[in-house]
């Protein structure tokens, strides 16, 4: 029987790349995001390319009731979730602490922290009933080191790190693995969202480096999920070759 992965934030970036990777590897996928048109398009493409089933599930991870309703109303066969890629998240703004927008902070906390908790708890209950499962939370190297103007985005990812550690302890009795993946700079829609559609500033983040791609991270997620039952990668950090941590880059000079 095919395995099932539940991916939040599958309309772009890491989540979309993971849907492509896991579908290609024969997983049936529950894919989530708020943009229903993109989800449906991805579902149509993957079902026509691979011998798998894809279930699009539109909801906002910030909305606890919507999360629980969507997961409770899954058809019984889709509740046998093997892997949760708890990935939906965002950064909004890159501003000094005293100048940042409170609305941006609220959305980051509601999405990156509360969203991870809402989806994580609902799915962990299903996994606990089966006595197995694997939860892969999306952290960041921003959850390991704070950088200038990173304040609340970093805080939200430090929280994901702590939540992952807590889940790992509390879910041990149910045989559930918990992994926290911590990527560095990756070129997805992340920076475009962070800089609110300012494509020039978004692109400048990747000046002089070959950043990670969604597919690079999806490969790592798949690797973590394909190890023997008794083996769990707890934390995994991944950067491109030209990045050492959140601050140190070796950028190739611009060509004249
Ligand atoms: P993208 O912007 O490309 O993708 C983000 C995804 O999250 C989209 O599918 C978006 O879907 C979804 N999403 C955002 N808010 C919500 C919400 N409230 N409810 C449901 N889905 C939501 O960025 P990435 O793929 O890069 O980001 C994915 C994760 O990786 C995030 O948690 C991010 O913090 C983390 N990360 C990113 C890094 C990077 O450099 N790119 C590095 C380290 C970590 P939709 O808008 O349709 O709802
Ligand atoms: C995204 C990586 O360094 O831009 O989580 O915050 S960083």
PDB file of C-alpha atoms and ligand atoms in Angstrom:
ATOM      1  CA  UNK A   1       0.000   0.000   0.000  1.00  0.00           C
ATOM      2  CA  UNK A   2       1.273   3.486  -0.819  1.00  0.00           C
ATOM      3  CA  UNK A   3       2.459   5.677   2.001  1.00  0.00           C
ATOM      4  CA  UNK A   4       0.833   9.039   2.720  1.00  0.00           C
ATOM      5  CA  UNK A   5       2.531  12.389   3.277  1.00  0.00           C
ATOM      6  CA  UNK A   6       0.698  15.514   4.441  1.00  0.00           C
ATOM      7  CA  UNK A   7       2.464  18.688   3.279  1.00  0.00           C
ATOM      8  CA  UNK A   8       1.471  22.158   4.482  1.00  0.00           C
ATOM      9  CA  UNK A   9       2.469  25.096   2.303  1.00  0.00           C
ATOM     10  CA  UNK A  10       2.557  23.073  -0.912  1.00  0.00           C
ATOM     11  CA  UNK A  11       1.595  25.867  -3.317  1.00  0.00           C
ATOM     12  CA  UNK A  12       5.218  26.963  -3.756  1.00  0.00           C
ATOM     13  CA  UNK A  13       8.800  26.555  -2.589  1.00  0.00           C
ATOM     14  CA  UNK A  14       9.811  23.643  -0.363  1.00  0.00           C
ATOM     15  CA  UNK A  15       6.285  22.304   0.001  1.00  0.00           C
ATOM     16  CA  UNK A  16       5.623  22.179  -3.719  1.00  0.00           C
ATOM     17  CA  UNK A  17       9.038  20.625  -4.366  1.00  0.00           C
ATOM     18  CA  UNK A  18       8.359  18.036  -1.657  1.00  0.00           C
ATOM     19  CA  UNK A  19       5.010  17.163  -3.252  1.00  0.00           C
ATOM     20  CA  UNK A  20       6.806  16.598  -6.559  1.00  0.00           C
ATOM     21  CA  UNK A  21       9.536  14.491  -4.928  1.00  0.00           C
ATOM     22  CA  UNK A  22       7.268  12.327  -2.767  1.00  0.00           C
ATOM     23  CA  UNK A  23       4.730  11.816  -5.580  1.00  0.00           C
ATOM     24  CA  UNK A  24       7.567  10.714  -7.850  1.00  0.00           C
ATOM     25  CA  UNK A  25       8.585   8.251  -5.132  1.00  0.00           C
ATOM     26  CA  UNK A  26       5.067   6.780  -5.044  1.00  0.00           C
ATOM     27  CA  UNK A  27       3.602   8.564  -2.017  1.00  0.00           C
ATOM     28  CA  UNK A  28      -0.036   9.629  -1.966  1.00  0.00           C
ATOM     29  CA  UNK A  29       0.007  13.283  -0.927  1.00  0.00           C
ATOM     30  CA  UNK A  30      -2.325  15.562   0.997  1.00  0.00           C
ATOM     31  CA  UNK A  31      -1.316  19.027  -0.119  1.00  0.00           C
ATOM     32  CA  UNK A  32      -2.272  22.209   1.694  1.00  0.00           C
ATOM     33  CA  UNK A  33      -2.104  25.933   1.086  1.00  0.00           C
ATOM     34  CA  UNK A  34      -4.504  28.860   0.829  1.00  0.00           C
ATOM     35  CA  UNK A  35      -4.257  29.320  -2.948  1.00  0.00           C
ATOM     36  CA  UNK A  36      -6.732  26.695  -4.141  1.00  0.00           C
ATOM     37  CA  UNK A  37      -6.061  27.235  -7.851  1.00  0.00           C
ATOM     38  CA  UNK A  38      -2.377  26.403  -7.437  1.00  0.00           C
ATOM     39  CA  UNK A  39      -3.157  23.367  -5.291  1.00  0.00           C
ATOM     40  CA  UNK A  40      -5.606  21.986  -7.837  1.00  0.00           C
ATOM     41  CA  UNK A  41      -3.137  22.575 -10.677  1.00  0.00           C
ATOM     42  CA  UNK A  42      -0.409  20.728  -8.792  1.00  0.00           C
ATOM     43  CA  UNK A  43      -2.788  17.891  -7.930  1.00  0.00           C
ATOM     44  CA  UNK A  44      -3.839  17.531 -11.578  1.00  0.00           C
ATOM     45  CA  UNK A  45      -0.235  17.562 -12.758  1.00  0.00           C
ATOM     46  CA  UNK A  46       1.016  15.019 -10.229  1.00  0.00           C
ATOM     47  CA  UNK A  47      -1.860  12.585 -10.688  1.00  0.00           C
ATOM     48  CA  UNK A  48      -1.380  12.658 -14.434  1.00  0.00           C
ATOM     49  CA  UNK A  49       2.399  12.148 -14.165  1.00  0.00           C
ATOM     50  CA  UNK A  50       2.601   9.560 -11.396  1.00  0.00           C
ATOM     51  CA  UNK A  51       0.520   6.587 -10.263  1.00  0.00           C
ATOM     52  CA  UNK A  52      -0.483   8.314  -7.031  1.00  0.00           C
ATOM     53  CA  UNK A  53      -3.465   9.985  -5.419  1.00  0.00           C
ATOM     54  CA  UNK A  54      -3.309  13.654  -4.432  1.00  0.00           C
ATOM     55  CA  UNK A  55      -5.777  15.294  -2.068  1.00  0.00           C
ATOM     56  CA  UNK A  56      -5.765  19.111  -2.065  1.00  0.00           C
ATOM     57  CA  UNK A  57      -6.815  20.551   1.300  1.00  0.00           C
ATOM     58  CA  UNK A  58      -7.301  24.311   1.371  1.00  0.00           C
ATOM     59  CA  UNK A  59      -7.029  25.944   4.780  1.00  0.00           C
ATOM     60  CA  UNK A  60      -5.151  28.649   6.636  1.00  0.00           C
ATOM     61  CA  UNK A  61      -2.818  27.127   9.248  1.00  0.00           C
ATOM     62  CA  UNK A  62      -3.409  30.178  11.468  1.00  0.00           C
ATOM     63  CA  UNK A  63      -7.054  29.190  11.922  1.00  0.00           C
ATOM     64  CA  UNK A  64      -7.289  26.482  14.589  1.00  0.00           C
ATOM     65  CA  UNK A  65     -10.902  25.610  13.802  1.00  0.00           C
ATOM     66  CA  UNK A  66     -10.232  25.352  10.071  1.00  0.00           C
ATOM     67  CA  UNK A  67      -7.209  23.110  10.709  1.00  0.00           C
ATOM     68  CA  UNK A  68      -9.159  20.755  12.961  1.00  0.00           C
ATOM     69  CA  UNK A  69     -12.183  20.686  10.654  1.00  0.00           C
ATOM     70  CA  UNK A  70     -10.026  19.869   7.621  1.00  0.00           C
ATOM     71  CA  UNK A  71      -8.118  17.106   9.392  1.00  0.00           C
ATOM     72  CA  UNK A  72     -11.166  15.633  11.180  1.00  0.00           C
ATOM     73  CA  UNK A  73     -13.060  15.443   7.918  1.00  0.00           C
ATOM     74  CA  UNK A  74     -10.341  13.577   6.039  1.00  0.00           C
ATOM     75  CA  UNK A  75     -11.695  10.343   4.528  1.00  0.00           C
ATOM     76  CA  UNK A  76     -10.666   7.432   6.781  1.00  0.00           C
ATOM     77  CA  UNK A  77      -8.052   6.049   4.373  1.00  0.00           C
ATOM     78  CA  UNK A  78      -6.322   9.442   4.240  1.00  0.00           C
ATOM     79  CA  UNK A  79      -5.994   9.539   8.034  1.00  0.00           C
ATOM     80  CA  UNK A  80      -3.232   6.913   7.904  1.00  0.00           C
ATOM     81  CA  UNK A  81      -0.602   9.647   7.529  1.00  0.00           C
ATOM     82  CA  UNK A  82       2.979   8.343   7.539  1.00  0.00           C
ATOM     83  CA  UNK A  83       4.797  11.673   7.228  1.00  0.00           C
ATOM     84  CA  UNK A  84       3.775  15.221   8.100  1.00  0.00           C
ATOM     85  CA  UNK A  85       5.894  17.923   6.474  1.00  0.00           C
ATOM     86  CA  UNK A  86       4.876  20.812   8.745  1.00  0.00           C
ATOM     87  CA  UNK A  87       6.278  23.429   6.433  1.00  0.00           C
ATOM     88  CA  UNK A  88       3.901  26.366   5.858  1.00  0.00           C
ATOM     89  CA  UNK A  89       5.470  29.580   7.040  1.00  0.00           C
ATOM     90  CA  UNK A  90       6.737  32.980   6.123  1.00  0.00           C
ATOM     91  CA  UNK A  91       8.831  35.987   7.023  1.00  0.00           C
ATOM     92  CA  UNK A  92       7.296  39.439   6.776  1.00  0.00           C
ATOM     93  CA  UNK A  93       9.593  42.456   6.769  1.00  0.00           C
ATOM     94  CA  UNK A  94      13.204  42.816   7.820  1.00  0.00           C
ATOM     95  CA  UNK A  95      13.173  45.810  10.137  1.00  0.00           C
ATOM     96  CA  UNK A  96      14.785  47.084  13.313  1.00  0.00           C
ATOM     97  CA  UNK A  97      12.926  45.974  16.436  1.00  0.00           C
ATOM     98  CA  UNK A  98      11.688  49.482  17.228  1.00  0.00           C
ATOM     99  CA  UNK A  99      10.513  50.095  13.660  1.00  0.00           C
ATOM    100  CA  UNK A 100       8.914  46.773  12.734  1.00  0.00           C
ATOM    101  CA  UNK A 101       5.232  46.344  12.026  1.00  0.00           C
ATOM    102  CA  UNK A 102       3.192  44.685  14.766  1.00  0.00           C
ATOM    103  CA  UNK A 103       0.870  43.153  12.154  1.00  0.00           C
ATOM    104  CA  UNK A 104       3.864  41.431  10.522  1.00  0.00           C
ATOM    105  CA  UNK A 105       4.942  40.060  13.897  1.00  0.00           C
ATOM    106  CA  UNK A 106       1.471  38.742  14.647  1.00  0.00           C
ATOM    107  CA  UNK A 107       1.200  36.951  11.308  1.00  0.00           C
ATOM    108  CA  UNK A 108       4.638  35.366  11.671  1.00  0.00           C
ATOM    109  CA  UNK A 109       3.826  34.109  15.146  1.00  0.00           C
ATOM    110  CA  UNK A 110       0.357  32.917  14.111  1.00  0.00           C
ATOM    111  CA  UNK A 111       1.661  31.112  11.035  1.00  0.00           C
ATOM    112  CA  UNK A 112       5.107  29.840  12.012  1.00  0.00           C
ATOM    113  CA  UNK A 113       4.385  28.996  15.641  1.00  0.00           C
ATOM    114  CA  UNK A 114       0.656  28.525  16.140  1.00  0.00           C
ATOM    115  CA  UNK A 115       0.193  26.975  12.672  1.00  0.00           C
ATOM    116  CA  UNK A 116       2.899  24.409  13.389  1.00  0.00           C
ATOM    117  CA  UNK A 117       1.222  23.615  16.717  1.00  0.00           C
ATOM    118  CA  UNK A 118      -2.329  23.354  15.325  1.00  0.00           C
ATOM    119  CA  UNK A 119      -1.387  21.058  12.448  1.00  0.00           C
ATOM    120  CA  UNK A 120       1.223  19.189  14.500  1.00  0.00           C
ATOM    121  CA  UNK A 121      -1.195  18.344  17.281  1.00  0.00           C
ATOM    122  CA  UNK A 122      -4.073  17.323  14.994  1.00  0.00           C
ATOM    123  CA  UNK A 123      -1.852  15.016  12.946  1.00  0.00           C
ATOM    124  CA  UNK A 124       0.055  13.649  15.944  1.00  0.00           C
ATOM    125  CA  UNK A 125      -3.278  12.421  17.381  1.00  0.00           C
ATOM    126  CA  UNK A 126      -3.847  10.372  14.215  1.00  0.00           C
ATOM    127  CA  UNK A 127      -0.284   9.048  14.306  1.00  0.00           C
ATOM    128  CA  UNK A 128      -0.551   8.195  18.011  1.00  0.00           C
ATOM    129  CA  UNK A 129      -3.562   5.961  17.280  1.00  0.00           C
ATOM    130  CA  UNK A 130      -1.450   4.025  14.763  1.00  0.00           C
ATOM    131  CA  UNK A 131       1.627   3.971  17.033  1.00  0.00           C
ATOM    132  CA  UNK A 132       3.871   5.351  14.315  1.00  0.00           C
ATOM    133  CA  UNK A 133       4.574   8.331  12.109  1.00  0.00           C
ATOM    134  CA  UNK A 134       7.154  10.962  11.277  1.00  0.00           C
ATOM    135  CA  UNK A 135       6.749  14.697  11.779  1.00  0.00           C
ATOM    136  CA  UNK A 136       9.194  16.900   9.915  1.00  0.00           C
ATOM    137  CA  UNK A 137       9.000  20.495  11.104  1.00  0.00           C
ATOM    138  CA  UNK A 138      10.390  23.356   9.043  1.00  0.00           C
ATOM    139  CA  UNK A 139      12.855  25.280  11.162  1.00  0.00           C
ATOM    140  CA  UNK A 140      15.614  27.484   9.794  1.00  0.00           C
ATOM    141  CA  UNK A 141      19.167  28.492  10.533  1.00  0.00           C
ATOM    142  CA  UNK A 142      17.338  31.649  11.695  1.00  0.00           C
ATOM    143  CA  UNK A 143      16.209  29.459  14.589  1.00  0.00           C
ATOM    144  CA  UNK A 144      19.835  28.861  15.578  1.00  0.00           C
ATOM    145  CA  UNK A 145      21.307  32.364  15.375  1.00  0.00           C
ATOM    146  CA  UNK A 146      19.598  35.730  15.495  1.00  0.00           C
ATOM    147  CA  UNK A 147      20.648  38.275  12.882  1.00  0.00           C
ATOM    148  CA  UNK A 148      20.128  42.019  12.625  1.00  0.00           C
ATOM    149  CA  UNK A 149      16.473  42.837  11.816  1.00  0.00           C
ATOM    150  CA  UNK A 150      15.581  39.151  12.084  1.00  0.00           C
ATOM    151  CA  UNK A 151      14.017  39.608  15.556  1.00  0.00           C
ATOM    152  CA  UNK A 152      10.557  38.004  15.421  1.00  0.00           C
ATOM    153  CA  UNK A 153      11.130  35.774  12.377  1.00  0.00           C
ATOM    154  CA  UNK A 154      14.140  34.340  14.227  1.00  0.00           C
ATOM    155  CA  UNK A 155      12.062  34.025  17.399  1.00  0.00           C
ATOM    156  CA  UNK A 156       9.401  32.078  15.511  1.00  0.00           C
ATOM    157  CA  UNK A 157      12.018  29.631  14.230  1.00  0.00           C
ATOM    158  CA  UNK A 158      13.676  29.317  17.658  1.00  0.00           C
ATOM    159  CA  UNK A 159      10.175  28.367  18.781  1.00  0.00           C
ATOM    160  CA  UNK A 160       9.943  25.700  16.063  1.00  0.00           C
ATOM    161  CA  UNK A 161      13.239  24.281  17.331  1.00  0.00           C
ATOM    162  CA  UNK A 162      11.936  24.151  20.920  1.00  0.00           C
ATOM    163  CA  UNK A 163       8.563  22.760  19.816  1.00  0.00           C
ATOM    164  CA  UNK A 164      10.342  20.036  17.837  1.00  0.00           C
ATOM    165  CA  UNK A 165      12.408  19.078  20.877  1.00  0.00           C
ATOM    166  CA  UNK A 166       9.270  19.011  23.023  1.00  0.00           C
ATOM    167  CA  UNK A 167       7.331  16.955  20.479  1.00  0.00           C
ATOM    168  CA  UNK A 168      10.219  14.493  20.226  1.00  0.00           C
ATOM    169  CA  UNK A 169      10.109  13.890  23.967  1.00  0.00           C
ATOM    170  CA  UNK A 170       6.332  13.767  24.360  1.00  0.00           C
ATOM    171  CA  UNK A 171       5.619  11.673  21.255  1.00  0.00           C
ATOM    172  CA  UNK A 172       8.350   9.130  21.975  1.00  0.00           C
ATOM    173  CA  UNK A 173       5.811   6.928  23.755  1.00  0.00           C
ATOM    174  CA  UNK A 174       3.802   6.663  20.519  1.00  0.00           C
ATOM    175  CA  UNK A 175       6.766   5.719  18.320  1.00  0.00           C
ATOM    176  CA  UNK A 176       6.591   8.997  16.397  1.00  0.00           C
ATOM    177  CA  UNK A 177       9.797  10.416  14.928  1.00  0.00           C
ATOM    178  CA  UNK A 178      10.313  14.186  14.980  1.00  0.00           C
ATOM    179  CA  UNK A 179      12.826  15.922  12.744  1.00  0.00           C
ATOM    180  CA  UNK A 180      13.563  19.647  12.526  1.00  0.00           C
ATOM    181  CA  UNK A 181      15.058  20.743   9.196  1.00  0.00           C
ATOM    182  CA  UNK A 182      16.979  24.024   9.260  1.00  0.00           C
ATOM    183  CA  UNK A 183      17.792  25.436   5.830  1.00  0.00           C
ATOM    184  CA  UNK A 184      19.712  28.582   5.043  1.00  0.00           C
ATOM    185  CA  UNK A 185      19.027  30.852   2.072  1.00  0.00           C
ATOM    186  CA  UNK A 186      16.887  29.127  -0.521  1.00  0.00           C
ATOM    187  CA  UNK A 187      15.395  30.772  -3.577  1.00  0.00           C
ATOM    188  CA  UNK A 188      11.659  30.221  -3.387  1.00  0.00           C
ATOM    189  CA  UNK A 189       8.891  32.808  -3.052  1.00  0.00           C
ATOM    190  CA  UNK A 190      10.104  33.375   0.526  1.00  0.00           C
ATOM    191  CA  UNK A 191      11.939  36.675  -0.095  1.00  0.00           C
ATOM    192  CA  UNK A 192       9.253  38.020  -2.412  1.00  0.00           C
ATOM    193  CA  UNK A 193       6.747  37.469   0.400  1.00  0.00           C
ATOM    194  CA  UNK A 194       9.118  38.866   3.012  1.00  0.00           C
ATOM    195  CA  UNK A 195       9.710  42.058   1.020  1.00  0.00           C
ATOM    196  CA  UNK A 196       6.038  42.319   0.066  1.00  0.00           C
ATOM    197  CA  UNK A 197       6.442  41.967  -3.681  1.00  0.00           C
ATOM    198  CA  UNK A 198       9.642  44.057  -4.025  1.00  0.00           C
ATOM    199  CA  UNK A 199      11.322  41.767  -6.565  1.00  0.00           C
ATOM    200  CA  UNK A 200      14.610  43.752  -6.636  1.00  0.00           C
ATOM    201  CA  UNK A 201      15.219  43.491  -2.902  1.00  0.00           C
ATOM    202  CA  UNK A 202      14.096  39.869  -2.922  1.00  0.00           C
ATOM    203  CA  UNK A 203      16.555  38.991  -5.686  1.00  0.00           C
ATOM    204  CA  UNK A 204      19.413  40.841  -3.916  1.00  0.00           C
ATOM    205  CA  UNK A 205      19.338  38.270  -1.089  1.00  0.00           C
ATOM    206  CA  UNK A 206      20.829  35.766  -3.534  1.00  0.00           C
ATOM    207  CA  UNK A 207      23.469  38.076  -5.080  1.00  0.00           C
ATOM    208  CA  UNK A 208      26.730  36.258  -5.686  1.00  0.00           C
ATOM    209  CA  UNK A 209      25.609  32.899  -4.315  1.00  0.00           C
ATOM    210  CA  UNK A 210      23.978  29.831  -5.751  1.00  0.00           C
ATOM    211  CA  UNK A 211      21.292  29.401  -3.106  1.00  0.00           C
ATOM    212  CA  UNK A 212      19.531  26.208  -2.181  1.00  0.00           C
ATOM    213  CA  UNK A 213      16.535  25.346  -4.330  1.00  0.00           C
ATOM    214  CA  UNK A 214      13.226  23.908  -3.268  1.00  0.00           C
ATOM    215  CA  UNK A 215      14.268  20.620  -4.836  1.00  0.00           C
ATOM    216  CA  UNK A 216      17.522  20.523  -2.781  1.00  0.00           C
ATOM    217  CA  UNK A 217      15.516  20.766   0.427  1.00  0.00           C
ATOM    218  CA  UNK A 218      12.851  18.318  -0.772  1.00  0.00           C
ATOM    219  CA  UNK A 219      15.588  15.738  -1.438  1.00  0.00           C
ATOM    220  CA  UNK A 220      16.800  16.144   2.152  1.00  0.00           C
ATOM    221  CA  UNK A 221      13.275  15.830   3.525  1.00  0.00           C
ATOM    222  CA  UNK A 222      12.807  12.652   1.498  1.00  0.00           C
ATOM    223  CA  UNK A 223      16.130  11.259   2.732  1.00  0.00           C
ATOM    224  CA  UNK A 224      15.128  11.869   6.365  1.00  0.00           C
ATOM    225  CA  UNK A 225      11.833  10.092   5.790  1.00  0.00           C
ATOM    226  CA  UNK A 226      13.311   7.081   4.040  1.00  0.00           C
ATOM    227  CA  UNK A 227      15.639   5.810   6.775  1.00  0.00           C
ATOM    228  CA  UNK A 228      14.987   2.529   8.598  1.00  0.00           C
ATOM    229  CA  UNK A 229      12.227   2.603  11.247  1.00  0.00           C
ATOM    230  CA  UNK A 230      14.682   2.670  14.150  1.00  0.00           C
ATOM    231  CA  UNK A 231      16.713   5.613  12.795  1.00  0.00           C
ATOM    232  CA  UNK A 232      15.661   9.246  13.299  1.00  0.00           C
ATOM    233  CA  UNK A 233      17.475  12.382  12.198  1.00  0.00           C
ATOM    234  CA  UNK A 234      16.533  14.800  14.951  1.00  0.00           C
ATOM    235  CA  UNK A 235      17.938  18.045  13.551  1.00  0.00           C
ATOM    236  CA  UNK A 236      19.477  18.793  10.222  1.00  0.00           C
ATOM    237  CA  UNK A 237      20.969  22.099   9.046  1.00  0.00           C
ATOM    238  CA  UNK A 238      21.615  22.726   5.384  1.00  0.00           C
ATOM    239  CA  UNK A 239      23.093  25.721   3.602  1.00  0.00           C
ATOM    240  CA  UNK A 240      24.475  26.358   0.140  1.00  0.00           C
ATOM    241  CA  UNK A 241      28.239  26.246  -0.272  1.00  0.00           C
ATOM    242  CA  UNK A 242      28.631  30.033  -0.089  1.00  0.00           C
ATOM    243  CA  UNK A 243      26.783  30.415   3.232  1.00  0.00           C
ATOM    244  CA  UNK A 244      28.269  29.500   6.634  1.00  0.00           C
ATOM    245  CA  UNK A 245      25.468  30.755   8.891  1.00  0.00           C
ATOM    246  CA  UNK A 246      22.849  33.500   8.959  1.00  0.00           C
ATOM    247  CA  UNK A 247      25.528  36.216   8.734  1.00  0.00           C
ATOM    248  CA  UNK A 248      28.603  34.893   6.904  1.00  0.00           C
ATOM    249  CA  UNK A 249      28.469  34.563   3.120  1.00  0.00           C
ATOM    250  CA  UNK A 250      31.225  34.255   0.559  1.00  0.00           C
ATOM    251  CA  UNK A 251      29.555  36.157  -2.246  1.00  0.00           C
ATOM    252  CA  UNK A 252      31.023  36.088  -5.721  1.00  0.00           C
ATOM    253  CA  UNK A 253      31.754  39.707  -6.773  1.00  0.00           C
ATOM    254  CA  UNK A 254      29.401  41.119  -9.391  1.00  0.00           C
ATOM    255  CA  UNK A 255      30.834  40.893 -12.899  1.00  0.00           C
ATOM    256  CA  UNK A 256      31.572  44.356 -14.392  1.00  0.00           C
TER     257      UNK A 256
HETATM  258  P1  LIG B   1       7.332  30.054  -0.140  1.00  0.00           P
HETATM  259  O1  LIG B   1       6.816  31.433   0.074  1.00  0.00           O
HETATM  260  O2  LIG B   1       7.783  29.672  -1.499  1.00  0.00           O
HETATM  261  O3  LIG B   1       6.217  29.008   0.347  1.00  0.00           O
HETATM  262  C1  LIG B   1       5.503  29.198   1.520  1.00  0.00           C
HETATM  263  C2  LIG B   1       4.318  28.259   1.532  1.00  0.00           C
HETATM  264  O4  LIG B   1       3.640  28.407   2.799  1.00  0.00           O
HETATM  265  C3  LIG B   1       3.317  28.552   0.439  1.00  0.00           C
HETATM  266  O5  LIG B   1       2.856  27.343  -0.108  1.00  0.00           O
HETATM  267  C4  LIG B   1       2.194  29.259   1.174  1.00  0.00           C
HETATM  268  O6  LIG B   1       0.951  28.935   0.571  1.00  0.00           O
HETATM  269  C5  LIG B   1       2.271  28.580   2.540  1.00  0.00           C
HETATM  270  N1  LIG B   1       1.635  29.364   3.584  1.00  0.00           N
HETATM  271  C6  LIG B   1       2.026  30.572   4.084  1.00  0.00           C
HETATM  272  N2  LIG B   1       1.160  30.989   5.004  1.00  0.00           N
HETATM  273  C7  LIG B   1       0.210  30.012   5.096  1.00  0.00           C
HETATM  274  C8  LIG B   1      -0.949  29.867   5.884  1.00  0.00           C
HETATM  275  N3  LIG B   1      -1.315  30.805   6.764  1.00  0.00           N
HETATM  276  N4  LIG B   1      -1.704  28.749   5.737  1.00  0.00           N
HETATM  277  C9  LIG B   1      -1.336  27.786   4.853  1.00  0.00           C
HETATM  278  N5  LIG B   1      -0.250  27.884   4.087  1.00  0.00           N
HETATM  279  C10 LIG B   1       0.508  28.984   4.201  1.00  0.00           C
HETATM  280  O7  LIG B   1       8.499  29.877   0.925  1.00  0.00           O
HETATM  281  P2  LIG B   1       9.426  28.608   1.311  1.00  0.00           P
HETATM  282  O8  LIG B   1       9.039  27.402   0.579  1.00  0.00           O
HETATM  283  O9  LIG B   1      10.827  29.072   1.236  1.00  0.00           O
HETATM  284  O10 LIG B   1       9.043  28.506   2.838  1.00  0.00           O
HETATM  285  C11 LIG B   1       8.559  27.308   3.433  1.00  0.00           C
HETATM  286  C12 LIG B   1       9.054  27.239   4.854  1.00  0.00           C
HETATM  287  O11 LIG B   1      10.468  27.197   4.859  1.00  0.00           O
HETATM  288  C13 LIG B   1       8.673  28.415   5.746  1.00  0.00           C
HETATM  289  O12 LIG B   1       8.337  27.902   7.019  1.00  0.00           O
HETATM  290  C14 LIG B   1       9.954  29.240   5.832  1.00  0.00           C
HETATM  291  O13 LIG B   1      10.024  29.982   7.012  1.00  0.00           O
HETATM  292  C15 LIG B   1      10.984  28.132   5.802  1.00  0.00           C
HETATM  293  N6  LIG B   1      12.336  28.492   5.411  1.00  0.00           N
HETATM  294  C16 LIG B   1      12.590  29.118   4.226  1.00  0.00           C
HETATM  295  C17 LIG B   1      13.894  29.401   3.867  1.00  0.00           C
HETATM  296  C18 LIG B   1      14.232  30.120   2.598  1.00  0.00           C
HETATM  297  O14 LIG B   1      15.307  30.731   2.516  1.00  0.00           O
HETATM  298  N7  LIG B   1      13.398  30.058   1.576  1.00  0.00           N
HETATM  299  C19 LIG B   1      15.032  29.004   4.707  1.00  0.00           C
HETATM  300  C20 LIG B   1      14.642  28.357   5.941  1.00  0.00           C
HETATM  301  C21 LIG B   1      13.350  28.095   6.253  1.00  0.00           C
HETATM  302  P3  LIG B   1      -0.286  29.931   0.351  1.00  0.00           P
HETATM  303  O15 LIG B   1       0.269  31.319   0.193  1.00  0.00           O
HETATM  304  O16 LIG B   1      -0.962  29.390  -0.880  1.00  0.00           O
HETATM  305  O17 LIG B   1      -1.111  29.747   1.573  1.00  0.00           O
HETATM  306  C1  LIG B   2      15.103  31.788   6.105  1.00  0.00           C
HETATM  307  C2  LIG B   2      16.589  31.890   6.212  1.00  0.00           C
HETATM  308  O1  LIG B   2      18.499  33.408   6.980  1.00  0.00           O
HETATM  309  O2  LIG B   2      16.793  34.367   5.512  1.00  0.00           O
HETATM  310  O3  LIG B   2      14.596  31.068   7.185  1.00  0.00           O
HETATM  311  O4  LIG B   2      16.321  33.922   7.816  1.00  0.00           O
HETATM  312  S1  LIG B   2      17.050  33.479   6.650  1.00  0.00           S
END
